[in-house]
mmCIF file of C-alpha atoms in Angstrom:
data_model
loop_
_atom_site.group_PDB
_atom_site.id
_atom_site.type_symbol
_atom_site.label_atom_id
_atom_site.label_comp_id
_atom_site.label_asym_id
_atom_site.label_seq_id
_atom_site.Cartn_x
_atom_site.Cartn_y
_atom_site.Cartn_z
ATOM 1 C CA MET A 122 19.102 10.993 -35.086
ATOM 2 C CA ASN A 123 19.715 9.079 -31.896
ATOM 3 C CA LEU A 124 20.096 11.421 -28.915
ATOM 4 C CA ASN A 125 21.000 10.709 -25.403
ATOM 5 C CA LYS A 126 18.317 12.336 -22.908
ATOM 6 C CA PHE A 127 21.059 12.825 -20.373
ATOM 7 C CA THR A 128 23.469 14.557 -22.396
ATOM 8 C CA ILE A 129 24.805 18.072 -21.718
ATOM 9 C CA GLN A 130 25.755 18.546 -25.333
ATOM 10 C CA LYS A 131 22.329 19.562 -26.430
ATOM 11 C CA SER A 132 19.687 21.766 -24.791
ATOM 12 C CA PHE A 133 16.033 20.833 -24.321
ATOM 13 C CA ALA A 134 13.315 21.411 -21.973
ATOM 14 C CA ILE A 135 11.474 18.674 -19.927
ATOM 15 C CA ASN A 136 7.798 19.123 -19.677
ATOM 16 C CA ALA A 137 5.880 16.080 -18.058
ATOM 17 C CA GLY A 138 3.572 15.174 -15.348
ATOM 18 C CA ALA A 139 4.272 13.961 -11.864
ATOM 19 C CA GLY A 140 6.054 10.507 -11.577
ATOM 20 C CA SER A 141 7.265 10.600 -15.080
ATOM 21 C CA GLY A 142 11.041 10.620 -14.304
ATOM 22 C CA LYS A 143 11.878 14.435 -14.468
ATOM 23 C CA THR A 144 14.043 14.218 -11.375
ATOM 24 C CA TYR A 145 15.638 11.003 -12.581
ATOM 25 C CA THR A 146 16.717 12.595 -15.884
ATOM 26 C CA LEU A 147 17.766 15.949 -14.295
ATOM 27 C CA SER A 148 19.940 14.356 -11.632
ATOM 28 C CA ARG A 149 21.897 12.505 -14.260
ATOM 29 C CA ARG A 150 22.174 15.541 -16.451
ATOM 30 C CA TYR A 151 23.512 17.394 -13.475
ATOM 31 C CA VAL A 152 26.089 14.635 -12.833
ATOM 32 C CA ASN A 153 27.146 14.771 -16.612
ATOM 33 C CA ALA A 154 27.437 18.682 -16.190
ATOM 34 C CA ILE A 155 29.760 18.347 -13.203
ATOM 35 C CA LEU A 156 31.809 15.806 -15.143
ATOM 36 C CA GLY A 157 31.844 17.715 -18.540
ATOM 37 C CA PHE A 158 30.944 14.460 -20.437
ATOM 38 C CA ASP A 159 28.177 11.884 -20.976
ATOM 39 C CA PHE A 160 28.783 9.729 -17.967
ATOM 40 C CA PHE A 161 25.115 8.535 -17.951
ATOM 41 C CA ARG A 162 23.897 7.458 -21.309
ATOM 42 C CA GLU A 163 20.705 5.611 -22.530
ATOM 43 C CA ASN A 164 20.110 2.735 -24.847
ATOM 44 C CA ASP A 165 23.909 2.049 -25.166
ATOM 45 C CA TYR A 166 24.393 5.613 -26.615
ATOM 46 C CA GLN A 167 28.148 5.343 -27.584
ATOM 47 C CA ASP A 168 29.440 8.895 -28.005
ATOM 48 C CA LEU A 169 30.954 9.998 -24.574
ATOM 49 C CA TYR A 170 32.565 13.389 -25.689
ATOM 50 C CA TYR A 171 35.308 12.539 -23.319
ATOM 51 C CA GLU A 172 37.871 14.192 -25.602
ATOM 52 C CA ASN A 173 36.646 17.972 -24.917
ATOM 53 C CA LEU A 174 35.807 18.005 -21.429
ATOM 54 C CA LYS A 175 34.001 21.098 -19.945
ATOM 55 C CA PRO A 176 33.147 20.337 -16.363
ATOM 56 C CA ALA A 177 31.096 22.609 -14.403
ATOM 57 C CA SER A 178 31.371 23.241 -10.681
ATOM 58 C CA VAL A 179 28.018 23.222 -8.505
ATOM 59 C CA ARG A 180 28.344 26.950 -8.345
ATOM 60 C CA GLN A 181 28.002 27.252 -12.151
ATOM 61 C CA ILE A 182 24.793 25.178 -12.340
ATOM 62 C CA VAL A 183 21.417 26.683 -11.668
ATOM 63 C CA THR A 184 18.524 24.326 -11.162
ATOM 64 C CA ILE A 185 15.034 25.996 -10.794
ATOM 65 C CA THR A 186 11.964 24.291 -9.370
ATOM 66 C CA TYR A 187 8.369 25.502 -8.535
ATOM 67 C CA THR A 188 8.369 24.664 -4.886
ATOM 68 C CA GLU A 189 10.721 24.528 -1.846
ATOM 69 C CA ALA A 190 9.844 21.014 -1.362
ATOM 70 C CA ALA A 191 10.759 20.164 -4.914
ATOM 71 C CA ALA A 192 14.019 22.040 -4.551
ATOM 72 C CA LEU A 193 14.946 20.149 -1.426
ATOM 73 C CA GLU A 194 13.928 16.716 -3.160
ATOM 74 C CA MET A 195 16.055 17.669 -6.227
ATOM 75 C CA LYS A 196 19.178 18.446 -3.968
ATOM 76 C CA GLU A 197 18.773 15.273 -2.007
ATOM 77 C CA ARG A 198 18.375 13.165 -5.210
ATOM 78 C CA ILE A 199 21.391 14.732 -6.808
ATOM 79 C CA PHE A 200 23.799 14.521 -4.069
ATOM 80 C CA GLY A 201 22.490 11.216 -3.038
ATOM 81 C CA LEU A 202 23.220 9.867 -6.509
ATOM 82 C CA ILE A 203 26.670 11.518 -6.436
ATOM 83 C CA SER A 204 27.266 9.584 -3.126
ATOM 84 C CA LYS A 205 26.164 6.409 -4.702
ATOM 85 C CA ILE A 206 28.418 6.932 -7.620
ATOM 86 C CA ILE A 207 31.448 7.545 -5.295
ATOM 87 C CA ASP A 208 30.644 4.447 -3.381
ATOM 88 C CA TYR A 209 29.538 2.324 -6.464
ATOM 89 C CA LYS A 210 31.373 -0.809 -5.465
ATOM 90 C CA LYS A 211 29.328 -0.923 -2.241
ATOM 91 C CA LEU A 212 25.752 -0.609 -3.784
ATOM 92 C CA SER A 213 23.348 -3.313 -2.776
ATOM 93 C CA ASP A 214 21.358 -5.385 -5.191
ATOM 94 C CA GLU A 215 18.242 -3.727 -3.993
ATOM 95 C CA ASP A 216 19.472 -0.240 -4.774
ATOM 96 C CA ASP A 217 17.394 1.198 -7.755
ATOM 97 C CA ASP A 218 20.225 3.117 -9.234
ATOM 98 C CA LYS A 219 22.856 0.265 -9.137
ATOM 99 C CA GLU A 220 22.305 -0.784 -12.548
ATOM 100 C CA SER A 221 22.476 2.396 -14.318
ATOM 101 C CA ILE A 222 25.638 3.436 -12.282
ATOM 102 C CA LEU A 223 27.449 0.191 -13.161
ATOM 103 C CA LYS A 224 26.324 0.705 -16.845
ATOM 104 C CA ALA A 225 27.906 4.138 -16.812
ATOM 105 C CA PHE A 226 31.194 2.978 -15.489
ATOM 106 C CA LYS A 227 31.261 0.014 -17.839
ATOM 107 C CA ASN A 228 33.122 1.632 -20.877
ATOM 108 C CA LEU A 229 35.453 3.868 -18.779
ATOM 109 C CA ASP A 230 39.312 3.034 -18.267
ATOM 110 C CA GLN A 231 40.931 3.620 -14.997
ATOM 111 C CA LYS A 232 42.087 7.194 -15.712
ATOM 112 C CA GLN A 233 38.368 8.175 -16.486
ATOM 113 C CA ILE A 234 37.098 6.187 -13.387
ATOM 114 C CA ASP A 235 39.604 8.319 -11.213
ATOM 115 C CA TYR A 236 38.456 11.514 -13.037
ATOM 116 C CA VAL A 237 34.793 10.728 -12.314
ATOM 117 C CA LEU A 238 35.476 9.953 -8.642
ATOM 118 C CA GLU A 239 37.709 12.906 -7.985
ATOM 119 C CA ASN A 240 35.506 15.346 -9.622
ATOM 120 C CA LEU A 241 32.198 13.947 -7.755
ATOM 121 C CA GLN A 242 34.065 13.970 -4.493
ATOM 122 C CA LYS A 243 34.944 17.717 -5.074
ATOM 123 C CA ALA A 244 31.156 18.354 -5.811
ATOM 124 C CA LEU A 245 30.014 16.689 -2.811
ATOM 125 C CA LYS A 246 32.298 18.828 -0.649
ATOM 126 C CA GLU A 247 30.875 22.052 -2.394
ATOM 127 C CA SER A 248 27.245 20.827 -2.085
ATOM 128 C CA SER A 249 26.342 23.728 0.223
ATOM 129 C CA ASP A 250 27.088 26.105 -2.731
ATOM 130 C CA THR A 251 24.564 24.744 -4.989
ATOM 131 C CA LYS A 252 22.098 26.774 -6.671
ATOM 132 C CA ILE A 253 19.034 24.514 -6.468
ATOM 133 C CA SER A 254 15.916 26.544 -5.602
ATOM 134 C CA THR A 255 12.617 28.255 -6.532
ATOM 135 C CA ILE A 256 12.717 30.919 -9.081
ATOM 136 C CA HIS A 257 11.757 33.315 -6.363
ATOM 137 C CA SER A 258 14.516 32.256 -4.089
ATOM 138 C CA PHE A 259 17.089 32.315 -6.926
ATOM 139 C CA CYS A 260 16.179 35.875 -7.947
ATOM 140 C CA LEU A 261 16.050 37.327 -4.218
ATOM 141 C CA ASP A 262 19.502 35.544 -3.643
ATOM 142 C CA ASN A 263 20.779 37.135 -6.828
ATOM 143 C CA ILE A 264 19.415 40.693 -5.831
ATOM 144 C CA LYS A 265 20.854 40.469 -2.398
ATOM 145 C CA THR A 266 24.367 39.350 -3.792
ATOM 146 C CA ASN A 267 24.313 42.200 -6.134
ATOM 147 C CA GLU A 268 22.762 44.943 -4.155
ATOM 148 C CA ASP A 269 25.887 46.948 -3.558
ATOM 149 C CA LYS A 270 26.848 46.808 -7.202
ATOM 150 C CA GLU A 271 23.762 48.513 -8.460
ATOM 151 C CA LYS A 272 22.142 51.360 -6.870
ATOM 152 C CA PHE A 273 18.539 52.055 -7.895
ATOM 153 C CA ASP A 274 17.150 55.498 -8.195
#
């Protein structure tokens, strides 16, 4: 069965060493989750799932890393990618993401392109609300947010 590693329609874990492309893959899955369909596809994977859109806001996506540095890198890469997609017509030939971004737009009609740009602009505006952190920071924020709702004896 040919699966798209960037899809949000299937769950799987990524376990790989440094420099193997984890952040690259996760940033594209993040964009796909925001859009609710497989904008990024690999190996000419054809199924876009565009009919049953289930977009997520940045508040609904939790991204956990091991270190604060990795969390910052992840946030920079994700929202850097989103910015590049929004300004895809201005990408230089030297940009490493240009080919994959143009390939993602290739099979979309104008209505779909407008949808992509509108949702990603919204996500960029809400970037301060992202939940990209270490597991410790995520849990601490969760406790602080809900401390008045649950009193411990």
